[in-house]
Short mmCIF file of C-alpha atoms and ligand atoms in Angstrom, two decimals:
data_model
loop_
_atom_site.label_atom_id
_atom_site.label_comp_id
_atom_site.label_asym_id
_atom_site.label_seq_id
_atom_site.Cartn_x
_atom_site.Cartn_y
_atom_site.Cartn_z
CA UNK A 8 -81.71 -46.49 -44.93
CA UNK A 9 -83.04 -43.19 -46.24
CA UNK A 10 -83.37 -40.42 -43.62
CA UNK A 11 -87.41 -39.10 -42.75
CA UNK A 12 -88.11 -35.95 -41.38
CA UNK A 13 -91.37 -33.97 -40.57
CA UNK A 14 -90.65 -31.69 -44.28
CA UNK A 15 -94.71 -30.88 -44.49
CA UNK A 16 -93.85 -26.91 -45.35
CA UNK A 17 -90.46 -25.62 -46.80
CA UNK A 18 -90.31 -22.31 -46.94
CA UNK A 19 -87.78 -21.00 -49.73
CA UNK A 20 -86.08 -17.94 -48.83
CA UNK A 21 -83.76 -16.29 -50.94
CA UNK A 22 -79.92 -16.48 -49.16
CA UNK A 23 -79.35 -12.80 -49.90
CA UNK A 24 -82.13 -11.58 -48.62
CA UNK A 25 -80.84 -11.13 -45.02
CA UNK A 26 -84.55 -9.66 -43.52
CA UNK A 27 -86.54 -12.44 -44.94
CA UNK A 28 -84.26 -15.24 -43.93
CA UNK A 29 -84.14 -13.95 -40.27
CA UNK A 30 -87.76 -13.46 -39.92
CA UNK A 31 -88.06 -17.30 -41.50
CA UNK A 32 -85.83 -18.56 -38.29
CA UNK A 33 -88.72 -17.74 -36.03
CA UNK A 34 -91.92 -18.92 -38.64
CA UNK A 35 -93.39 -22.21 -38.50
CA UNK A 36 -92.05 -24.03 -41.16
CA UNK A 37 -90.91 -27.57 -40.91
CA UNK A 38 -87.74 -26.63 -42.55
CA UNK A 39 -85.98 -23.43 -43.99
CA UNK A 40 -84.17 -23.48 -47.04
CA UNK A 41 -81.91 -20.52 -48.18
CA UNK A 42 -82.08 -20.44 -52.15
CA UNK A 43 -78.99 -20.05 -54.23
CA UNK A 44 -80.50 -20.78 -57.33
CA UNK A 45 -83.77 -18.97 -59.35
CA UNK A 46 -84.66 -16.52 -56.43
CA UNK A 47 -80.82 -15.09 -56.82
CA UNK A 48 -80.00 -12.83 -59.13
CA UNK A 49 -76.56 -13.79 -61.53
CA UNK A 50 -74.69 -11.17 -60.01
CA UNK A 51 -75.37 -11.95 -56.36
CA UNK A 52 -74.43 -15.58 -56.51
CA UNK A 53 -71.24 -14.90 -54.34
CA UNK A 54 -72.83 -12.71 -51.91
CA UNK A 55 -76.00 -15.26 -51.60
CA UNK A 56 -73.64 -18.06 -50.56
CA UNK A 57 -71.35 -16.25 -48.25
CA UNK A 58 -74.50 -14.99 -46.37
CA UNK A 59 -75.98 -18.72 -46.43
CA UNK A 60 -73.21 -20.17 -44.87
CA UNK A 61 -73.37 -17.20 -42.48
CA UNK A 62 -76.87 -17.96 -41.44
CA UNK A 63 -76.06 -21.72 -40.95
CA UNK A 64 -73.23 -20.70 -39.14
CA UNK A 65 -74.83 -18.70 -36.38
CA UNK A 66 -78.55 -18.65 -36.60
CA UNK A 67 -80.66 -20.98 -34.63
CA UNK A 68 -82.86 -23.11 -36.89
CA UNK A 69 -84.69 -24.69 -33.74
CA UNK A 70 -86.28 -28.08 -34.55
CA UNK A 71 -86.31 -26.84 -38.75
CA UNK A 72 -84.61 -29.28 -41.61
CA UNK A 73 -81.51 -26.78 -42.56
CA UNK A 74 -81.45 -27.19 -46.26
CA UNK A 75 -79.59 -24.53 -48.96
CA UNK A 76 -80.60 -25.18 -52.47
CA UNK A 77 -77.32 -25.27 -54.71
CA UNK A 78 -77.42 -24.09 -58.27
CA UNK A 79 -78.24 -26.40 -61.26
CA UNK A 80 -75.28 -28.67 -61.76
CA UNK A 81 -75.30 -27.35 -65.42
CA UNK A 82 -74.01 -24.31 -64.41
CA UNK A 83 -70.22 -22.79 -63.02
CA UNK A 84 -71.77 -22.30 -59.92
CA UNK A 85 -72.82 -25.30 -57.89
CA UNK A 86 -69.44 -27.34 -57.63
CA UNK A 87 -68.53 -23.86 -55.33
CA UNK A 88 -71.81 -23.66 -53.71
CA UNK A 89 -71.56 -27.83 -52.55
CA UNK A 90 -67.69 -27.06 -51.59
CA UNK A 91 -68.09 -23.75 -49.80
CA UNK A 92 -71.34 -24.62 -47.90
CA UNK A 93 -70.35 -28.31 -47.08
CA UNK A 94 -66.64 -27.32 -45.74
CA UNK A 95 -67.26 -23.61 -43.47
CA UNK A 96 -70.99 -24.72 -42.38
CA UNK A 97 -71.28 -28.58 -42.89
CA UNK A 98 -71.88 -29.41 -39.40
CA UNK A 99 -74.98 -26.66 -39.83
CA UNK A 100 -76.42 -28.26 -42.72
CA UNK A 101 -78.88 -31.48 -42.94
CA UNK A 102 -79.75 -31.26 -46.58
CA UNK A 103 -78.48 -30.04 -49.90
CA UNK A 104 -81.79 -29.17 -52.53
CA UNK A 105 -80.34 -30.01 -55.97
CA UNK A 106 -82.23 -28.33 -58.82
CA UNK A 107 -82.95 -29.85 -62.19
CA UNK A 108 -81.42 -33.23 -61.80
CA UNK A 109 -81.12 -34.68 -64.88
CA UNK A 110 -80.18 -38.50 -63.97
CA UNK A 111 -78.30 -40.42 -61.21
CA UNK A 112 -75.08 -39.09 -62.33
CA UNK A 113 -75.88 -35.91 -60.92
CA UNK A 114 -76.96 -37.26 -58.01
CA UNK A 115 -73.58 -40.06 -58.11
CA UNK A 116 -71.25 -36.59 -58.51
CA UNK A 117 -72.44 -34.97 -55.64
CA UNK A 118 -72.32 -37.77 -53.09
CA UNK A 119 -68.76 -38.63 -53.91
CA UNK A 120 -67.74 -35.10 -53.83
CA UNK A 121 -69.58 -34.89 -50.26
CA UNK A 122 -67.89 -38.44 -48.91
CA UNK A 123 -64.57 -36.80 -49.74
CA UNK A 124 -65.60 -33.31 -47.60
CA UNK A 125 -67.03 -35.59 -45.40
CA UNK A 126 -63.90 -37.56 -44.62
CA UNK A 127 -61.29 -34.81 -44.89
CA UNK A 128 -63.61 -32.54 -42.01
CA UNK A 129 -64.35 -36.00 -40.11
CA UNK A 130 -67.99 -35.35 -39.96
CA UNK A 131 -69.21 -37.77 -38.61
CA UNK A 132 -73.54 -36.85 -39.89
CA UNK A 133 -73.90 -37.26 -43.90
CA UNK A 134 -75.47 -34.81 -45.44
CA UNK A 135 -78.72 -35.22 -47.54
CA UNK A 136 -79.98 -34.46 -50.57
CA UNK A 137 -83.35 -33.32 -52.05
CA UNK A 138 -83.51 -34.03 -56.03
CA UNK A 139 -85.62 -31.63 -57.61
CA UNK A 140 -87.71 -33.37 -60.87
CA UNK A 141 -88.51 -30.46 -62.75
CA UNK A 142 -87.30 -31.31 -66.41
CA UNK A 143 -89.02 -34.15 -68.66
CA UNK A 144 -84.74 -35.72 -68.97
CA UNK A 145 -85.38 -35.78 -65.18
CA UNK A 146 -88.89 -37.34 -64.96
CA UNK A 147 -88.24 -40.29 -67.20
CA UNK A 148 -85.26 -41.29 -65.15
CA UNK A 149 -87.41 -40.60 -61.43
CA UNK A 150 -86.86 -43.83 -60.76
CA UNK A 151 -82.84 -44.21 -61.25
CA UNK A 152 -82.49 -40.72 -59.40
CA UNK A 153 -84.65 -42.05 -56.54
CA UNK A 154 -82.33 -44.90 -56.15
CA UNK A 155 -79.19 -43.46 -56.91
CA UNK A 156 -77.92 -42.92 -53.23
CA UNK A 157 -78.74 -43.17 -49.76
CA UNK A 158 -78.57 -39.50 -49.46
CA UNK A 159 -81.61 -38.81 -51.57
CA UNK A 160 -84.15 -38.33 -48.46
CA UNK A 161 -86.73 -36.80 -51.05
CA UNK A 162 -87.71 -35.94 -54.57
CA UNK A 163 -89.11 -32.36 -55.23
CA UNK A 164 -91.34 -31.63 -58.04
CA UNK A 165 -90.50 -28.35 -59.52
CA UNK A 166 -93.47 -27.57 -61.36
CA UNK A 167 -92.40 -23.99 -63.21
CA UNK A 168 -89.06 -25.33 -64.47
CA UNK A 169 -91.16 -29.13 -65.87
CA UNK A 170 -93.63 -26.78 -67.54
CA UNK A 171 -91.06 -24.86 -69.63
CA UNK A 172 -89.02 -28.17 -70.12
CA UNK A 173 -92.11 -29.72 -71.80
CA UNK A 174 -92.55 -26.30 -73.99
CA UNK A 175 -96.07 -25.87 -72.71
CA UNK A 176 -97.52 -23.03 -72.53
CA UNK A 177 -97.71 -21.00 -68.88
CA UNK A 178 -100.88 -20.77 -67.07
CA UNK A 179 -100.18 -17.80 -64.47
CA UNK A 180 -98.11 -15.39 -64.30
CA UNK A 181 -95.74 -17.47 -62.08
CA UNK A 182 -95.96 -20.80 -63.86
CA UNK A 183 -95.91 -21.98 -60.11
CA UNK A 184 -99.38 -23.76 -60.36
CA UNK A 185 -101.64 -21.12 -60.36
CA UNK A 186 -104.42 -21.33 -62.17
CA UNK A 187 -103.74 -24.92 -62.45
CA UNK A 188 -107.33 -26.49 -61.37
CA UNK A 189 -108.52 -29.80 -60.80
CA UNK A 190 -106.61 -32.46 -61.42
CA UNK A 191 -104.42 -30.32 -63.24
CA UNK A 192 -102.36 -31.12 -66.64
CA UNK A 193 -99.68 -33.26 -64.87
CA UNK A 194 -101.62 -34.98 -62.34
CA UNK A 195 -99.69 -38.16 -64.06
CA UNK A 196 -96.35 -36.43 -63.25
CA UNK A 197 -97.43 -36.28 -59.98
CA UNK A 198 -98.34 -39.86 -59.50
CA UNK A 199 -94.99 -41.02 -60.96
CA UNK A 200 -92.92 -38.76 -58.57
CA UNK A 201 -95.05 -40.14 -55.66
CA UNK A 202 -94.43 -43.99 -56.68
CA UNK A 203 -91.04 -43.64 -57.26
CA UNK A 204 -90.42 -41.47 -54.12
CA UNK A 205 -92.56 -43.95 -51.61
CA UNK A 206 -90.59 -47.04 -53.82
CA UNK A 207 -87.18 -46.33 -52.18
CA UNK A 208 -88.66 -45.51 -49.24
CA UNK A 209 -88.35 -41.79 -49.95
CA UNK A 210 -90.38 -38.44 -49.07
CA UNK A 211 -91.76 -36.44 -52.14
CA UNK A 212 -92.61 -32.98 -52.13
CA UNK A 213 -94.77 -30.62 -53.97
CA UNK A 214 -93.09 -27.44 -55.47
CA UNK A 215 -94.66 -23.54 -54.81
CA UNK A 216 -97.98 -22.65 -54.87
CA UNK A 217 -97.08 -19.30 -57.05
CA UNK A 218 -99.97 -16.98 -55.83
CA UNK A 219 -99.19 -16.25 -52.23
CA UNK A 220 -103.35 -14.20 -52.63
CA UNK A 221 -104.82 -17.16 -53.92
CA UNK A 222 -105.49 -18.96 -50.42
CA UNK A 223 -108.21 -21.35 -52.75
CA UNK A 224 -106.06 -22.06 -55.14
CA UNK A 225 -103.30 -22.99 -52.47
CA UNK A 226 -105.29 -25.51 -50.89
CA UNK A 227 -106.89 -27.13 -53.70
CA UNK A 228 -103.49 -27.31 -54.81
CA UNK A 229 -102.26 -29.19 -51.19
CA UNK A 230 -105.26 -31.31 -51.37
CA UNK A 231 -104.23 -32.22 -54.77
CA UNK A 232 -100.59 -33.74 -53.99
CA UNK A 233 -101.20 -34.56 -49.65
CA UNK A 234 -104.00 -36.63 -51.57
CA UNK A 235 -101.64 -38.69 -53.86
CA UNK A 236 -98.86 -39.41 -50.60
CA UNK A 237 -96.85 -36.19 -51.21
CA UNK A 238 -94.91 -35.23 -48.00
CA UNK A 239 -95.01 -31.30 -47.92
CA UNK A 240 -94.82 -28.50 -50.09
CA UNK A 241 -92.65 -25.69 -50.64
CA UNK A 242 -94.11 -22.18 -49.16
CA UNK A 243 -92.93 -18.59 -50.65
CA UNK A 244 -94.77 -16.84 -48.29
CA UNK A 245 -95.13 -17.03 -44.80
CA UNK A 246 -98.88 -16.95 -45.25
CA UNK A 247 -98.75 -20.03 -46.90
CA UNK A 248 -97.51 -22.01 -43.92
CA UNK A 249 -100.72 -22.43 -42.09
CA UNK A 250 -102.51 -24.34 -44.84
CA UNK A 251 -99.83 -26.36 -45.78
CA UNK A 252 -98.73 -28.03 -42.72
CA UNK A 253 -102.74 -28.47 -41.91
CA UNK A 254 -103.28 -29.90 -45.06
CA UNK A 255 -99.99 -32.50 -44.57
CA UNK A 256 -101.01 -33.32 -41.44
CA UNK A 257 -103.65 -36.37 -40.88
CA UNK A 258 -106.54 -34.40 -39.19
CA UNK A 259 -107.77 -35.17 -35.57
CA UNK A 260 -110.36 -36.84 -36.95
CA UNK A 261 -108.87 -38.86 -39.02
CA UNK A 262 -106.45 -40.18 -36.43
CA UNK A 263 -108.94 -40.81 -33.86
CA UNK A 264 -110.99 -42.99 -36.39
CA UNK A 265 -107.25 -44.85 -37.60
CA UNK A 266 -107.29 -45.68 -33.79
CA UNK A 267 -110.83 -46.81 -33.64
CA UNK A 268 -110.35 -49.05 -36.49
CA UNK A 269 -107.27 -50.92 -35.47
CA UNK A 270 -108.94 -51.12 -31.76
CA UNK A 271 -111.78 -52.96 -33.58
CA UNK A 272 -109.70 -55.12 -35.31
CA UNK A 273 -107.22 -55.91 -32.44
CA UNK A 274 -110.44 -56.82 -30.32
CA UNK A 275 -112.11 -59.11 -32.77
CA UNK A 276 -110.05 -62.20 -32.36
CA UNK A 277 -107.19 -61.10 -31.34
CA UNK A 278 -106.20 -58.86 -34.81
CA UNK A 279 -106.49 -62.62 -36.97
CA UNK A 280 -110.35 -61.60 -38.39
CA UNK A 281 -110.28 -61.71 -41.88
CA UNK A 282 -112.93 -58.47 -41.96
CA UNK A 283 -115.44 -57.51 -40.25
CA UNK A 284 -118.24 -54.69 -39.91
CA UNK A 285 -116.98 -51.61 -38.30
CA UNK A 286 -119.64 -48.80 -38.48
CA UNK A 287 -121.39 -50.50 -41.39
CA UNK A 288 -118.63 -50.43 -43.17
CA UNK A 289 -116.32 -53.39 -44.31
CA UNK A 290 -112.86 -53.55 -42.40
CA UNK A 291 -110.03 -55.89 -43.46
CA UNK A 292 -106.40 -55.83 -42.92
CA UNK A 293 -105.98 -53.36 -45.39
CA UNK A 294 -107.92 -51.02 -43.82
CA UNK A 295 -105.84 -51.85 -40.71
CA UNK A 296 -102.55 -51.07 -42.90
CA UNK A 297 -103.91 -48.08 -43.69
CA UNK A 298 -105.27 -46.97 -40.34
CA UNK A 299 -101.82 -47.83 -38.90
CA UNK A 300 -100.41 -45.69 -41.46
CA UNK A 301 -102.36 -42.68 -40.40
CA UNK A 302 -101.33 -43.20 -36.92
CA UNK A 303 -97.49 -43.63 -37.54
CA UNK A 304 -97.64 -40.42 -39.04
CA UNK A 305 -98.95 -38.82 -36.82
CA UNK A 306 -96.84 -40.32 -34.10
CA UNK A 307 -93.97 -39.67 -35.94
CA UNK A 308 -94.78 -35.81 -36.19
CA UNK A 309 -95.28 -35.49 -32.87
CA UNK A 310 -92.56 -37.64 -31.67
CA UNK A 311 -90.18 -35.40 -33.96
CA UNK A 312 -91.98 -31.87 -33.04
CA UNK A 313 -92.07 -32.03 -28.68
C1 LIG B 7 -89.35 -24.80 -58.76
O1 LIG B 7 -88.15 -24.76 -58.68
C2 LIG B 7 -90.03 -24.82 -60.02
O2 LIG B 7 -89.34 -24.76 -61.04
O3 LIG B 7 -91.26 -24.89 -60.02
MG1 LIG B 8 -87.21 -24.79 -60.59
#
């Protein structure tokens, strides 16, 4: 059974950036993850992960997911990032973000490595993983990867990193979605991440918003993916937080109408009406699925926030 947590705004932090990752302990992010990958410079790999493990050592995360995202499993570094984080901070640690995955062997590698850290450090909590889908090798095997293990609590979908794998051109100066409007040029991508995510049961999760002075272009961009199922997005900023965990969050409004809908339908013979006329509008037990959705979710963010 795959693991859920409220994940509606990640903020990425780089790990050797000491100032921003202690001001990120006391934002309001859903969870915090210290980058070892893109945000780190070559040279200050080492330092990055000794200072990660030092933060999930001794800093108090609160209620936040505790996630560190390793580097690509391409490169010489992220065999040492999985062994050094997992073994002097594992107990600190919920999830591991996993860049680039290119298939379920990634995915198969890491989880054996962590049983065996696991076992040998008798921990007795397994430790999650995060697949980023940012490559077109990694889209067309979403599915596999999704399934792979029952440590994948989400897929990520790293839209910079797709966008060069396709060789298309940038939009932006970030590549991170800005000027990306409408629907957008892989609205499909998006669609696929979010069926094979919800298919095993999984969270997905919407890469940066690139353009932390674009607050527009930051919420068209939420509306986009909290529109198609997406979970949460990633946040650079701290200014980003606000919208995103508004915009991945069922409004008032719409909860208190998911409750008014499955009141209607409970009362009209006893929940077994076929449909019936709520408002002037048709209700059937879909719309009672779907109502109950909204009101899970909502439950369940509360229930996991107080
Ligand atoms: C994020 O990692 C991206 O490549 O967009
Ligand atoms: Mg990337």
């Amino acid at each position: 059974m795959n693991v859920i947590r409220l994940r509606r705004s990640v903020l990425s932090v780089p790990a050797n950036k000491e100032r921003m990752v202690h001001k990120a302990m006391g934002l309001n992010a859903d969870e915090i993850m210290l980058d070892l990958e893109d945000s780190v410079p070559v040279q200050d790999k080492e330092g990055a992960r000794r200072a990660a493990i030092a933060c999930f050592q001794e800093a108090d995360f609160g209620p936040k997911v505790r996630a560190c995202r390793i580097n690509d499993m391409q490169t010489p570094y992220a065999y040492r990032d999985i062994i050094d984080i997992v073994e002097q901070a594992g107990t600190s640690v919920d999830v591991l973000v996993v860049p680039k995955v290119a298939g379920p062997a990634h995915v198969s590698a890491i989880d054996l490595v962590l049983s065996q850290i696991e076992t040998a450090l008798n921990l007795t909590r397994k430790i999650g993983i995060e697949a980023c889908i940012e490559t077109a090798e990694g889209l067309s095997q979403a599915e596999a990867i999704a399934a792979s293990s029952d440590r994948v609590e989400a897929l990520v979908f790293g839209v910079a990193d797709f966008t060069a794998s396709m060789g298309a051109p940038p939009i932006g100066v970030s590549g991170h979605g800005e000027g990306e409007t409408g629907q957008g040029r892989w609205y499909s991508v998006l669609c696929r991440l979010a069926v094979a995510a919800k298919a095993n049961g999984l969270q997905v999760i919407d890469a940066p918003y690139g353009d932390h002075s674009d607050p527009e272009g930051l919420f068209a961009s939420c509306r986009l993916s909290s529109g198609l199922g997406f979970d949460g997005k990633w946040a650079i900023h701290p200014s980003q937080l606000e919208t995103i965990n508004t915009e991945f969050s069922p409004s008032p409004e719409r909860v208190e109408q998911a409750r008014r809908v499955v009141a209607a339908y409970e009362q009209a013979a006893g929940g077994h009406s076929g449909s019936l006329a709520m408002e002037g509008k048709m209700v059937d037990a879909a719309s009672v699925r779907l109502a109950r959705s909204v009101v899970d979710k909502w439950e369940q963010m509360h229930g996991s926030r107080n």
